[in-house]
């Protein structure tokens, strides 16, 4: 053993022996003095103030809070005479340690401490409810939906039993959001509406704004576009009014998604970039990762593939850094779609399977259905049409179960492609027609153009040329309203071949 190691070993033995020789009362005082010394050194004490949905301002003493909590615990065990003050000190230190770990994305560490607070009979009901809600938040993004639901329900029960209206509203909002993410849309709407009623009455206003945004996202996913737009605008105005930057950025991102869905690329890009600016100003890394992923979709749709790929990779890195498994799965799936579009089939298959595994892990049934649809397209291109048909049928069933009207429309269009490849042209035309109906209902203009073009081609194959001409012209008109018409050009060769085989002139 080296001299320095020997010294440290002997020093530790002597220190432990000196500690063990102290009477319990003296040990208690030593631990209390240690707490006071650290607090004086950093000029602050670790005191917890209920957050009610806001971020916790960091304190200089936060990195040492876990150690201070241990000092407080051992002082209590040794019989410190001021037990009441030290119990509160112990809990306050646990709070600061948990929030510090949460802010550093050390999710397992934060969860362990918050669960101890949520289950502590020595903590107030208000703080226990808050700890349960925050535990649920971490479990939700970490891919533990069942555990998150249990904690959200615990928070709801504690808040309701003790007339804590603001905390009850926050917990209901989180529970509604979890229900939406796991495909239980009817329950989600019930909880979100109850949350909104409480938050409108009791505040805080920033939480009211975020609840409005969550309800707007639900309306968008279930095809109620006018209601979705109105609520998103209300949410953005409210969140700007209270200067809540993370919420403002999230609302900008959601509004951009609606413009992207409608094929309004310039407006969407402007809003995404504004959201990124606000997220970076607020230092909200998790929201930044989501917006980067959405902006990457726009870049892919506008054929800026290199920029899109770089942005997807950055988004995935961020979501892994912050431990957001659900958003990671979505971004990986979208990267797979980019690989598919750029003819990197092996990379696409690898990412589709990875994304599907994450969606199943976190209970994201909508995401699972989306990947099933994408996987079906890969199978179709590889010639395995029976497996492709089975995959797309499973996707449609899930979309209908979770009431995802937009996703159902996309999958019906994919089903039309599979039917066409199988030679089932009549069934293909029916699937494309139904897909277009749903696209119009949810204002998904991008896919409306695609499936109108594909329907026109199969109508030519069926000999319904006049109807095909009318559908093609309508598709061109919609495409010119939103973009340079790239969706149309993608299908021109297919239309020309169908017209040649039918013996009719190609219509423009």
Short mmCIF file of C-alpha atoms in Angstrom, two decimals:
data_model
loop_
_atom_site.label_atom_id
_atom_site.label_comp_id
_atom_site.label_asym_id
_atom_site.label_seq_id
_atom_site.Cartn_x
_atom_site.Cartn_y
_atom_site.Cartn_z
CA UNK A 1 0.00 0.00 0.00
CA UNK A 2 1.39 3.44 -0.96
CA UNK A 3 2.09 6.01 1.74
CA UNK A 4 -0.78 8.31 0.76
CA UNK A 5 -3.24 5.42 0.62
CA UNK A 6 -2.05 4.25 4.03
CA UNK A 7 -2.55 7.74 5.44
CA UNK A 8 -6.09 8.01 4.05
CA UNK A 9 -6.99 4.54 5.32
CA UNK A 10 -5.71 5.26 8.83
CA UNK A 11 -7.37 8.69 8.82
CA UNK A 12 -10.73 7.13 7.96
CA UNK A 13 -10.34 4.53 10.71
CA UNK A 14 -9.51 7.22 13.27
CA UNK A 15 -12.40 9.40 12.13
CA UNK A 16 -14.88 6.52 12.38
CA UNK A 17 -13.52 5.53 15.79
CA UNK A 18 -13.82 9.11 17.05
CA UNK A 19 -17.41 9.27 15.79
CA UNK A 20 -18.32 5.96 17.45
CA UNK A 21 -16.91 7.16 20.78
CA UNK A 22 -19.33 10.09 20.85
CA UNK A 23 -22.51 9.84 22.88
CA UNK A 24 -25.71 9.83 20.78
CA UNK A 25 -26.58 13.37 21.90
CA UNK A 26 -23.17 14.60 20.77
CA UNK A 27 -23.52 12.84 17.41
CA UNK A 28 -26.87 14.55 16.89
CA UNK A 29 -25.29 17.94 17.53
CA UNK A 30 -22.39 17.15 15.17
CA UNK A 31 -24.80 16.39 12.32
CA UNK A 32 -26.83 19.53 13.02
CA UNK A 33 -23.63 21.63 13.05
CA UNK A 34 -22.60 20.08 9.72
CA UNK A 35 -25.91 21.23 8.20
CA UNK A 36 -25.46 24.76 9.55
CA UNK A 37 -21.87 24.94 8.30
CA UNK A 38 -22.79 23.94 4.74
CA UNK A 39 -25.74 26.35 4.69
CA UNK A 40 -23.56 29.22 5.91
CA UNK A 41 -20.88 28.36 3.36
CA UNK A 42 -23.38 28.60 0.48
CA UNK A 43 -25.45 31.42 1.92
CA UNK A 44 -28.78 29.63 1.68
CA UNK A 45 -30.85 26.90 3.28
CA UNK A 46 -32.65 24.18 1.29
CA UNK A 47 -36.28 25.24 1.80
CA UNK A 48 -39.05 23.78 -0.36
CA UNK A 49 -41.79 26.01 -1.76
CA UNK A 50 -44.67 24.25 -3.60
CA UNK A 51 -44.15 24.63 -7.34
CA UNK A 52 -47.71 24.31 -8.70
CA UNK A 53 -46.47 23.44 -12.15
CA UNK A 54 -43.54 25.86 -12.35
CA UNK A 55 -39.85 25.13 -12.56
CA UNK A 56 -37.81 25.28 -9.35
CA UNK A 57 -35.18 28.06 -9.25
CA UNK A 58 -31.85 26.40 -8.38
CA UNK A 59 -30.14 27.13 -5.07
CA UNK A 60 -26.39 27.13 -4.46
CA UNK A 61 -26.82 24.46 -1.81
CA UNK A 62 -28.78 22.07 -4.08
CA UNK A 63 -25.82 19.84 -5.11
CA UNK A 64 -25.25 19.09 -1.41
CA UNK A 65 -28.89 18.61 -0.46
CA UNK A 66 -28.77 14.80 -0.51
CA UNK A 67 -25.87 14.83 1.97
CA UNK A 68 -27.65 17.37 4.16
CA UNK A 69 -30.75 15.18 4.20
CA UNK A 70 -28.60 12.31 5.46
CA UNK A 71 -27.14 14.53 8.20
CA UNK A 72 -30.66 15.50 9.25
CA UNK A 73 -31.78 11.86 9.28
CA UNK A 74 -28.84 10.78 11.43
CA UNK A 75 -29.33 13.71 13.80
CA UNK A 76 -32.93 12.59 14.30
CA UNK A 77 -31.84 8.98 14.84
CA UNK A 78 -29.37 10.14 17.49
CA UNK A 79 -32.11 11.95 19.41
CA UNK A 80 -31.57 15.64 18.61
CA UNK A 81 -33.71 17.73 21.00
CA UNK A 82 -35.16 19.91 18.21
CA UNK A 83 -36.77 16.99 16.40
CA UNK A 84 -39.61 18.99 14.81
CA UNK A 85 -37.27 21.44 13.08
CA UNK A 86 -34.99 18.65 11.90
CA UNK A 87 -37.87 16.62 10.44
CA UNK A 88 -38.82 19.63 8.33
CA UNK A 89 -35.15 20.16 7.45
CA UNK A 90 -34.86 16.52 6.39
CA UNK A 91 -37.89 16.79 4.11
CA UNK A 92 -36.78 20.13 2.66
CA UNK A 93 -33.36 18.68 1.88
CA UNK A 94 -34.97 15.67 0.20
CA UNK A 95 -37.07 18.04 -1.93
CA UNK A 96 -34.05 20.05 -3.03
CA UNK A 97 -32.10 16.86 -3.78
CA UNK A 98 -34.97 15.48 -5.87
CA UNK A 99 -35.47 18.69 -7.84
CA UNK A 100 -31.72 19.02 -8.41
CA UNK A 101 -31.54 15.46 -9.76
CA UNK A 102 -34.63 16.09 -11.90
CA UNK A 103 -33.08 19.24 -13.36
CA UNK A 104 -29.95 17.25 -14.26
CA UNK A 105 -32.11 14.49 -15.85
CA UNK A 106 -30.97 11.93 -13.27
CA UNK A 107 -34.43 10.42 -13.43
CA UNK A 108 -33.93 7.27 -11.36
CA UNK A 109 -32.37 9.24 -8.51
CA UNK A 110 -35.10 11.89 -8.58
CA UNK A 111 -37.86 9.26 -8.67
CA UNK A 112 -36.48 7.41 -5.67
CA UNK A 113 -36.45 10.54 -3.50
CA UNK A 114 -39.82 11.86 -4.70
CA UNK A 115 -41.49 8.52 -4.04
CA UNK A 116 -40.15 8.59 -0.48
CA UNK A 117 -41.71 12.04 0.00
CA UNK A 118 -45.01 11.04 -1.61
CA UNK A 119 -45.32 8.08 0.77
CA UNK A 120 -44.12 9.91 3.90
CA UNK A 121 -46.68 10.35 6.67
CA UNK A 122 -44.54 13.18 8.07
CA UNK A 123 -45.00 15.39 4.98
CA UNK A 124 -48.00 17.64 4.38
CA UNK A 125 -50.77 16.37 2.09
CA UNK A 126 -50.10 19.22 -0.34
CA UNK A 127 -46.42 18.32 -0.65
CA UNK A 128 -47.18 14.60 -0.87
CA UNK A 129 -49.60 15.27 -3.74
CA UNK A 130 -46.99 17.39 -5.49
CA UNK A 131 -44.31 14.72 -5.03
CA UNK A 132 -46.65 12.05 -6.43
CA UNK A 133 -47.42 14.23 -9.47
CA UNK A 134 -43.74 14.97 -10.14
CA UNK A 135 -42.92 11.27 -9.77
CA UNK A 136 -45.58 10.53 -12.36
CA UNK A 137 -44.09 13.13 -14.69
CA UNK A 138 -40.70 11.43 -14.62
CA UNK A 139 -42.16 7.95 -15.00
CA UNK A 140 -44.33 9.13 -17.88
CA UNK A 141 -41.43 10.40 -19.99
CA UNK A 142 -39.23 7.48 -18.94
CA UNK A 143 -41.63 4.96 -20.45
CA UNK A 144 -43.42 3.71 -17.31
CA UNK A 145 -47.06 4.62 -18.03
CA UNK A 146 -48.61 2.24 -15.48
CA UNK A 147 -46.42 3.55 -12.66
CA UNK A 148 -47.10 7.12 -13.76
CA UNK A 149 -50.85 6.53 -13.72
CA UNK A 150 -50.72 5.17 -10.17
CA UNK A 151 -48.82 8.24 -8.96
CA UNK A 152 -51.14 10.67 -10.79
CA UNK A 153 -54.15 8.98 -9.22
CA UNK A 154 -52.47 9.21 -5.80
CA UNK A 155 -51.94 12.93 -6.38
CA UNK A 156 -55.58 13.36 -7.43
CA UNK A 157 -56.83 11.53 -4.35
CA UNK A 158 -54.65 13.49 -1.91
CA UNK A 159 -55.60 16.80 -3.53
CA UNK A 160 -59.33 16.04 -3.70
CA UNK A 161 -59.51 14.78 -0.10
CA UNK A 162 -57.85 17.95 1.17
CA UNK A 163 -59.58 20.52 -1.08
CA UNK A 164 -56.32 21.41 -2.83
CA UNK A 165 -57.98 22.68 -6.00
CA UNK A 166 -54.88 23.92 -7.84
CA UNK A 167 -52.93 20.73 -7.17
CA UNK A 168 -55.99 18.66 -8.08
CA UNK A 169 -56.25 20.50 -11.40
CA UNK A 170 -52.57 19.91 -12.13
CA UNK A 171 -52.82 16.20 -11.32
CA UNK A 172 -55.96 15.78 -13.47
CA UNK A 173 -54.21 17.58 -16.34
CA UNK A 174 -51.27 15.17 -16.15
CA UNK A 175 -53.58 12.16 -15.90
CA UNK A 176 -55.52 13.37 -18.94
CA UNK A 177 -52.30 13.84 -20.89
CA UNK A 178 -51.20 10.31 -20.03
CA UNK A 179 -54.58 8.94 -21.13
CA UNK A 180 -54.21 10.78 -24.46
CA UNK A 181 -50.72 9.41 -25.01
CA UNK A 182 -51.81 5.84 -24.30
CA UNK A 183 -54.83 6.01 -26.62
CA UNK A 184 -57.66 6.38 -24.08
CA UNK A 185 -59.11 9.46 -25.73
CA UNK A 186 -62.54 9.52 -24.10
CA UNK A 187 -61.08 9.28 -20.60
CA UNK A 188 -58.45 11.85 -21.58
CA UNK A 189 -61.06 14.40 -22.57
CA UNK A 190 -63.00 13.85 -19.35
CA UNK A 191 -59.94 14.40 -17.17
CA UNK A 192 -58.69 17.38 -19.18
CA UNK A 193 -62.05 19.13 -19.01
CA UNK A 194 -62.23 18.57 -15.24
CA UNK A 195 -58.69 19.88 -14.90
CA UNK A 196 -59.45 22.97 -16.96
CA UNK A 197 -62.51 23.79 -14.83
CA UNK A 198 -60.43 23.63 -11.63
CA UNK A 199 -57.50 25.58 -13.05
CA UNK A 200 -59.74 28.32 -14.48
CA UNK A 201 -61.18 28.74 -11.01
CA UNK A 202 -58.07 28.31 -8.84
CA UNK A 203 -55.04 28.76 -11.09
CA UNK A 204 -52.19 28.96 -11.63
CA UNK A 205 -52.78 30.55 -15.02
CA UNK A 206 -49.72 29.02 -16.66
CA UNK A 207 -51.12 25.57 -15.79
CA UNK A 208 -54.47 26.62 -17.27
CA UNK A 209 -52.66 27.53 -20.49
CA UNK A 210 -50.86 24.19 -20.66
CA UNK A 211 -54.14 22.35 -20.02
CA UNK A 212 -55.74 24.27 -22.90
CA UNK A 213 -52.87 23.16 -25.12
CA UNK A 214 -53.30 19.52 -24.08
CA UNK A 215 -57.01 19.63 -24.83
CA UNK A 216 -56.29 21.30 -28.19
CA UNK A 217 -53.86 18.52 -29.10
CA UNK A 218 -56.54 15.97 -28.26
CA UNK A 219 -59.06 17.78 -30.47
CA UNK A 220 -56.53 17.84 -33.32
CA UNK A 221 -55.86 14.11 -33.06
CA UNK A 222 -59.57 13.29 -33.04
CA UNK A 223 -60.43 15.49 -36.04
CA UNK A 224 -61.99 18.53 -34.33
CA UNK A 225 -59.79 21.03 -36.10
CA UNK A 226 -61.76 24.25 -35.55
CA UNK A 227 -61.88 23.59 -31.80
CA UNK A 228 -58.19 22.68 -31.82
CA UNK A 229 -57.14 25.91 -33.54
CA UNK A 230 -59.29 28.05 -31.23
CA UNK A 231 -57.88 26.42 -28.08
CA UNK A 232 -54.27 26.62 -29.29
CA UNK A 233 -54.69 30.35 -29.87
CA UNK A 234 -56.23 30.81 -26.42
CA UNK A 235 -53.40 28.84 -24.86
CA UNK A 236 -50.69 30.81 -26.65
CA UNK A 237 -52.24 34.16 -25.69
CA UNK A 238 -52.57 33.15 -22.04
CA UNK A 239 -49.05 31.72 -21.77
CA UNK A 240 -47.57 34.82 -23.35
CA UNK A 241 -49.61 36.98 -20.97
CA UNK A 242 -48.06 35.27 -17.93
CA UNK A 243 -44.60 35.20 -19.60
CA UNK A 244 -44.28 31.41 -19.24
CA UNK A 245 -41.63 30.73 -21.87
CA UNK A 246 -41.69 26.89 -21.91
CA UNK A 247 -45.46 26.96 -22.38
CA UNK A 248 -45.25 29.62 -25.08
CA UNK A 249 -42.72 27.51 -26.97
CA UNK A 250 -44.84 24.37 -26.65
CA UNK A 251 -47.89 26.22 -28.00
CA UNK A 252 -45.92 27.62 -30.93
CA UNK A 253 -44.76 24.09 -31.73
CA UNK A 254 -48.34 22.76 -31.61
CA UNK A 255 -49.62 25.52 -33.89
CA UNK A 256 -46.77 24.81 -36.29
CA UNK A 257 -47.87 21.17 -36.39
CA UNK A 258 -51.34 22.24 -37.56
CA UNK A 259 -49.83 24.37 -40.34
CA UNK A 260 -47.55 21.50 -41.36
CA UNK A 261 -50.51 19.12 -41.51
CA UNK A 262 -52.32 21.62 -43.73
CA UNK A 263 -49.30 21.82 -46.06
CA UNK A 264 -48.60 25.45 -45.09
CA UNK A 265 -44.85 24.96 -44.97
CA UNK A 266 -43.66 28.56 -44.73
CA UNK A 267 -45.96 29.36 -41.81
CA UNK A 268 -45.01 26.11 -40.07
CA UNK A 269 -41.27 26.70 -40.48
CA UNK A 270 -41.55 30.23 -39.10
CA UNK A 271 -43.41 28.98 -36.02
CA UNK A 272 -41.01 26.08 -35.43
CA UNK A 273 -38.01 28.40 -35.53
CA UNK A 274 -39.73 30.84 -33.17
CA UNK A 275 -40.46 27.94 -30.80
CA UNK A 276 -36.80 26.90 -30.90
CA UNK A 277 -35.71 30.45 -30.09
CA UNK A 278 -38.00 30.59 -27.05
CA UNK A 279 -37.03 27.08 -25.89
CA UNK A 280 -33.35 27.96 -26.00
CA UNK A 281 -33.99 31.22 -24.18
CA UNK A 282 -35.88 29.28 -21.49
CA UNK A 283 -33.25 26.51 -21.42
CA UNK A 284 -35.93 23.84 -21.91
CA UNK A 285 -33.98 21.03 -23.55
CA UNK A 286 -36.84 18.51 -23.66
CA UNK A 287 -39.16 20.82 -25.62
CA UNK A 288 -36.27 21.76 -27.91
CA UNK A 289 -35.80 18.10 -28.80
CA UNK A 290 -39.48 17.74 -29.72
CA UNK A 291 -39.47 20.86 -31.89
CA UNK A 292 -36.28 19.79 -33.68
CA UNK A 293 -37.98 16.49 -34.51
CA UNK A 294 -41.03 18.28 -35.90
CA UNK A 295 -38.93 20.70 -37.93
CA UNK A 296 -37.07 17.70 -39.34
CA UNK A 297 -40.41 16.36 -40.64
CA UNK A 298 -40.94 19.64 -42.46
CA UNK A 299 -37.44 19.52 -43.96
CA UNK A 300 -38.06 15.96 -45.12
CA UNK A 301 -41.41 16.91 -46.67
CA UNK A 302 -39.73 19.77 -48.55
CA UNK A 303 -36.93 17.45 -49.74
CA UNK A 304 -34.15 18.95 -47.60
CA UNK A 305 -33.09 15.45 -46.64
CA UNK A 306 -29.57 16.13 -45.34
CA UNK A 307 -30.82 18.86 -43.01
CA UNK A 308 -33.68 16.64 -41.90
CA UNK A 309 -31.38 13.74 -41.04
CA UNK A 310 -29.02 15.93 -39.02
CA UNK A 311 -31.97 17.41 -37.14
CA UNK A 312 -33.46 13.98 -36.37
CA UNK A 313 -30.13 12.78 -35.01
CA UNK A 314 -29.87 15.86 -32.78
CA UNK A 315 -33.47 15.42 -31.58
CA UNK A 316 -32.85 11.77 -30.70
CA UNK A 317 -29.66 12.68 -28.82
CA UNK A 318 -31.57 15.25 -26.76
CA UNK A 319 -34.44 12.90 -25.92
CA UNK A 320 -31.96 10.25 -24.81
CA UNK A 321 -30.12 12.84 -22.73
CA UNK A 322 -33.29 13.91 -20.90
CA UNK A 323 -34.64 10.36 -20.66
CA UNK A 324 -37.82 10.98 -22.69
CA UNK A 325 -38.41 7.53 -24.14
CA UNK A 326 -41.77 8.36 -25.72
CA UNK A 327 -40.40 11.27 -27.76
CA UNK A 328 -37.29 9.25 -28.58
CA UNK A 329 -39.47 6.54 -30.11
CA UNK A 330 -41.35 9.07 -32.22
CA UNK A 331 -38.13 10.65 -33.50
CA UNK A 332 -36.55 7.26 -34.31
CA UNK A 333 -39.68 6.29 -36.25
CA UNK A 334 -39.59 9.52 -38.23
CA UNK A 335 -35.90 8.98 -39.00
CA UNK A 336 -36.86 5.54 -40.32
CA UNK A 337 -39.35 7.20 -42.67
CA UNK A 338 -36.59 9.49 -43.95
CA UNK A 339 -34.33 6.49 -44.58
CA UNK A 340 -37.21 4.82 -46.40
CA UNK A 341 -37.76 7.87 -48.62
CA UNK A 342 -34.04 8.04 -49.47
CA UNK A 343 -33.84 4.32 -50.37
CA UNK A 344 -31.82 3.19 -47.34
CA UNK A 345 -34.00 0.17 -46.72
CA UNK A 346 -31.81 -1.61 -44.15
CA UNK A 347 -31.48 1.54 -42.04
CA UNK A 348 -35.21 2.13 -42.32
CA UNK A 349 -36.05 -1.39 -41.18
CA UNK A 350 -33.66 -1.15 -38.23
CA UNK A 351 -35.15 2.15 -37.07
CA UNK A 352 -38.76 1.03 -37.60
CA UNK A 353 -38.19 -2.00 -35.39
CA UNK A 354 -36.40 0.09 -32.75
CA UNK A 355 -39.19 2.67 -32.73
CA UNK A 356 -41.88 -0.01 -32.52
CA UNK A 357 -40.15 -1.58 -29.51
CA UNK A 358 -40.04 1.79 -27.74
CA UNK A 359 -43.71 2.52 -28.52
CA UNK A 360 -44.73 -0.83 -27.03
CA UNK A 361 -42.52 -0.25 -23.99
CA UNK A 362 -44.06 3.14 -23.18
CA UNK A 363 -47.63 2.28 -24.18
CA UNK A 364 -47.74 4.64 -27.18
CA UNK A 365 -50.41 2.81 -29.17
CA UNK A 366 -50.71 5.61 -31.74
CA UNK A 367 -46.99 5.39 -32.39
CA UNK A 368 -47.18 1.60 -32.61
CA UNK A 369 -49.88 1.88 -35.29
CA UNK A 370 -47.84 4.43 -37.24
CA UNK A 371 -44.81 2.11 -37.33
CA UNK A 372 -47.00 -0.82 -38.40
CA UNK A 373 -48.11 1.26 -41.37
CA UNK A 374 -44.57 2.21 -42.30
CA UNK A 375 -43.43 -1.38 -41.89
CA UNK A 376 -46.23 -2.48 -44.21
CA UNK A 377 -44.87 -0.20 -46.93
CA UNK A 378 -41.42 -1.78 -46.57
CA UNK A 379 -42.96 -5.24 -46.81
CA UNK A 380 -44.93 -4.19 -49.91
CA UNK A 381 -41.80 -2.94 -51.64
CA UNK A 382 -40.06 -6.20 -50.76
CA UNK A 383 -42.87 -8.19 -52.38
CA UNK A 384 -44.33 -9.69 -49.17
CA UNK A 385 -47.85 -8.45 -49.88
CA UNK A 386 -49.71 -10.79 -47.52
CA UNK A 387 -47.62 -9.68 -44.53
CA UNK A 388 -47.99 -6.07 -45.63
CA UNK A 389 -51.77 -6.46 -45.68
CA UNK A 390 -51.80 -7.97 -42.19
CA UNK A 391 -49.56 -5.21 -40.82
CA UNK A 392 -51.70 -2.41 -42.22
CA UNK A 393 -54.91 -4.06 -40.96
CA UNK A 394 -53.46 -4.12 -37.43
CA UNK A 395 -52.52 -0.45 -37.78
CA UNK A 396 -56.06 0.52 -38.81
CA UNK A 397 -57.57 -1.41 -35.89
CA UNK A 398 -55.35 0.40 -33.39
CA UNK A 399 -56.01 3.83 -34.90
CA UNK A 400 -59.75 3.18 -34.60
CA UNK A 401 -59.43 1.92 -31.03
CA UNK A 402 -57.62 5.09 -29.94
CA UNK A 403 -59.81 7.34 -32.13
CA UNK A 404 -56.84 8.66 -34.11
CA UNK A 405 -58.69 9.95 -37.18
CA UNK A 406 -55.58 11.39 -38.79
CA UNK A 407 -53.63 8.15 -38.38
CA UNK A 408 -56.55 6.10 -39.67
CA UNK A 409 -56.65 8.20 -42.83
CA UNK A 410 -52.94 7.71 -43.46
CA UNK A 411 -53.22 3.96 -42.89
CA UNK A 412 -56.23 3.66 -45.22
CA UNK A 413 -54.13 5.26 -47.95
CA UNK A 414 -51.37 2.75 -47.24
CA UNK A 415 -53.95 -0.03 -47.41
CA UNK A 416 -54.96 1.25 -50.84
CA UNK A 417 -51.34 0.94 -51.98
CA UNK A 418 -51.17 -2.67 -50.78
CA UNK A 419 -54.47 -3.56 -52.46
CA UNK A 420 -53.28 -1.99 -55.71
CA UNK A 421 -50.05 -3.98 -55.58
CA UNK A 422 -52.13 -7.15 -55.07
CA UNK A 423 -54.23 -6.33 -58.13
CA UNK A 424 -57.34 -5.65 -56.03
CA UNK A 425 -58.00 -2.38 -57.81
CA UNK A 426 -61.64 -1.92 -56.78
CA UNK A 427 -60.76 -2.32 -53.09
CA UNK A 428 -57.78 0.01 -53.56
CA UNK A 429 -60.05 2.72 -54.97
CA UNK A 430 -62.41 2.35 -52.01
CA UNK A 431 -59.56 2.65 -49.50
CA UNK A 432 -58.14 5.73 -51.23
CA UNK A 433 -61.60 7.35 -51.34
CA UNK A 434 -62.16 6.76 -47.63
CA UNK A 435 -58.65 8.00 -46.84
CA UNK A 436 -59.30 11.26 -48.71
CA UNK A 437 -62.53 11.76 -46.74
CA UNK A 438 -60.64 11.46 -43.46
CA UNK A 439 -57.79 13.69 -44.65
CA UNK A 440 -60.32 16.41 -45.44
CA UNK A 441 -62.04 15.95 -42.09
CA UNK A 442 -58.79 16.53 -40.16
CA UNK A 443 -57.39 18.98 -42.76
CA UNK A 444 -54.40 16.83 -43.57
CA UNK A 445 -53.78 18.45 -46.93
CA UNK A 446 -50.44 16.77 -47.57
CA UNK A 447 -51.90 13.27 -47.52
CA UNK A 448 -55.10 14.42 -49.19
CA UNK A 449 -53.08 15.27 -52.32
CA UNK A 450 -51.13 11.99 -52.23
CA UNK A 451 -54.18 9.79 -51.96
CA UNK A 452 -56.21 11.79 -54.49
CA UNK A 453 -53.40 11.20 -56.99
CA UNK A 454 -53.31 7.49 -56.21
CA UNK A 455 -57.09 7.25 -56.43
CA UNK A 456 -57.01 8.93 -59.86
CA UNK A 457 -54.55 6.30 -61.10
CA UNK A 458 -56.67 3.35 -59.96
CA UNK A 459 -59.79 5.02 -61.40
CA UNK A 460 -58.04 5.02 -64.80
CA UNK A 461 -57.24 1.32 -64.32
CA UNK A 462 -60.94 0.72 -63.60
CA UNK A 463 -61.94 2.56 -66.79
CA UNK A 464 -63.58 5.45 -64.93
CA UNK A 465 -61.53 7.97 -66.89
CA UNK A 466 -63.74 11.04 -66.56
CA UNK A 467 -63.92 10.58 -62.80
CA UNK A 468 -60.15 10.06 -62.70
CA UNK A 469 -59.59 13.29 -64.65
CA UNK A 470 -61.77 15.21 -62.19
CA UNK A 471 -59.94 13.78 -59.15
CA UNK A 472 -56.52 14.50 -60.69
CA UNK A 473 -57.42 18.12 -61.42
CA UNK A 474 -58.71 18.54 -57.87
CA UNK A 475 -55.44 17.12 -56.53
CA UNK A 476 -53.44 19.58 -58.64
CA UNK A 477 -55.56 22.44 -57.36
CA UNK A 478 -55.02 21.49 -53.70
CA UNK A 479 -51.29 20.95 -54.27
CA UNK A 480 -50.83 24.36 -55.88
CA UNK A 481 -52.52 25.99 -52.89
CA UNK A 482 -49.97 24.62 -50.47
CA UNK A 483 -46.67 23.81 -52.24
CA UNK A 484 -44.89 23.73 -55.59
CA UNK A 485 -46.70 20.52 -56.57
CA UNK A 486 -44.04 17.97 -55.73
CA UNK A 487 -46.71 15.53 -54.51
CA UNK A 488 -48.24 15.59 -58.00
CA UNK A 489 -44.94 15.04 -59.81
CA UNK A 490 -44.29 11.94 -57.72
CA UNK A 491 -47.33 10.25 -59.32
CA UNK A 492 -47.17 11.59 -62.89
CA UNK A 493 -45.28 8.56 -64.21
CA UNK A 494 -47.83 6.19 -62.67
CA UNK A 495 -50.70 8.15 -64.21
CA UNK A 496 -49.02 8.17 -67.63
CA UNK A 497 -48.50 4.39 -67.52
CA UNK A 498 -52.12 3.78 -66.46
CA UNK A 499 -53.40 6.03 -69.28
CA UNK A 500 -51.15 4.30 -71.85
CA UNK A 501 -52.43 0.87 -70.82
CA UNK A 502 -56.04 2.08 -70.94
CA UNK A 503 -55.41 3.72 -74.34
CA UNK A 504 -56.42 7.23 -73.33
CA UNK A 505 -54.49 10.51 -73.52
CA UNK A 506 -52.62 11.57 -70.40
CA UNK A 507 -54.47 14.43 -68.74
CA UNK A 508 -52.60 17.35 -67.28
#
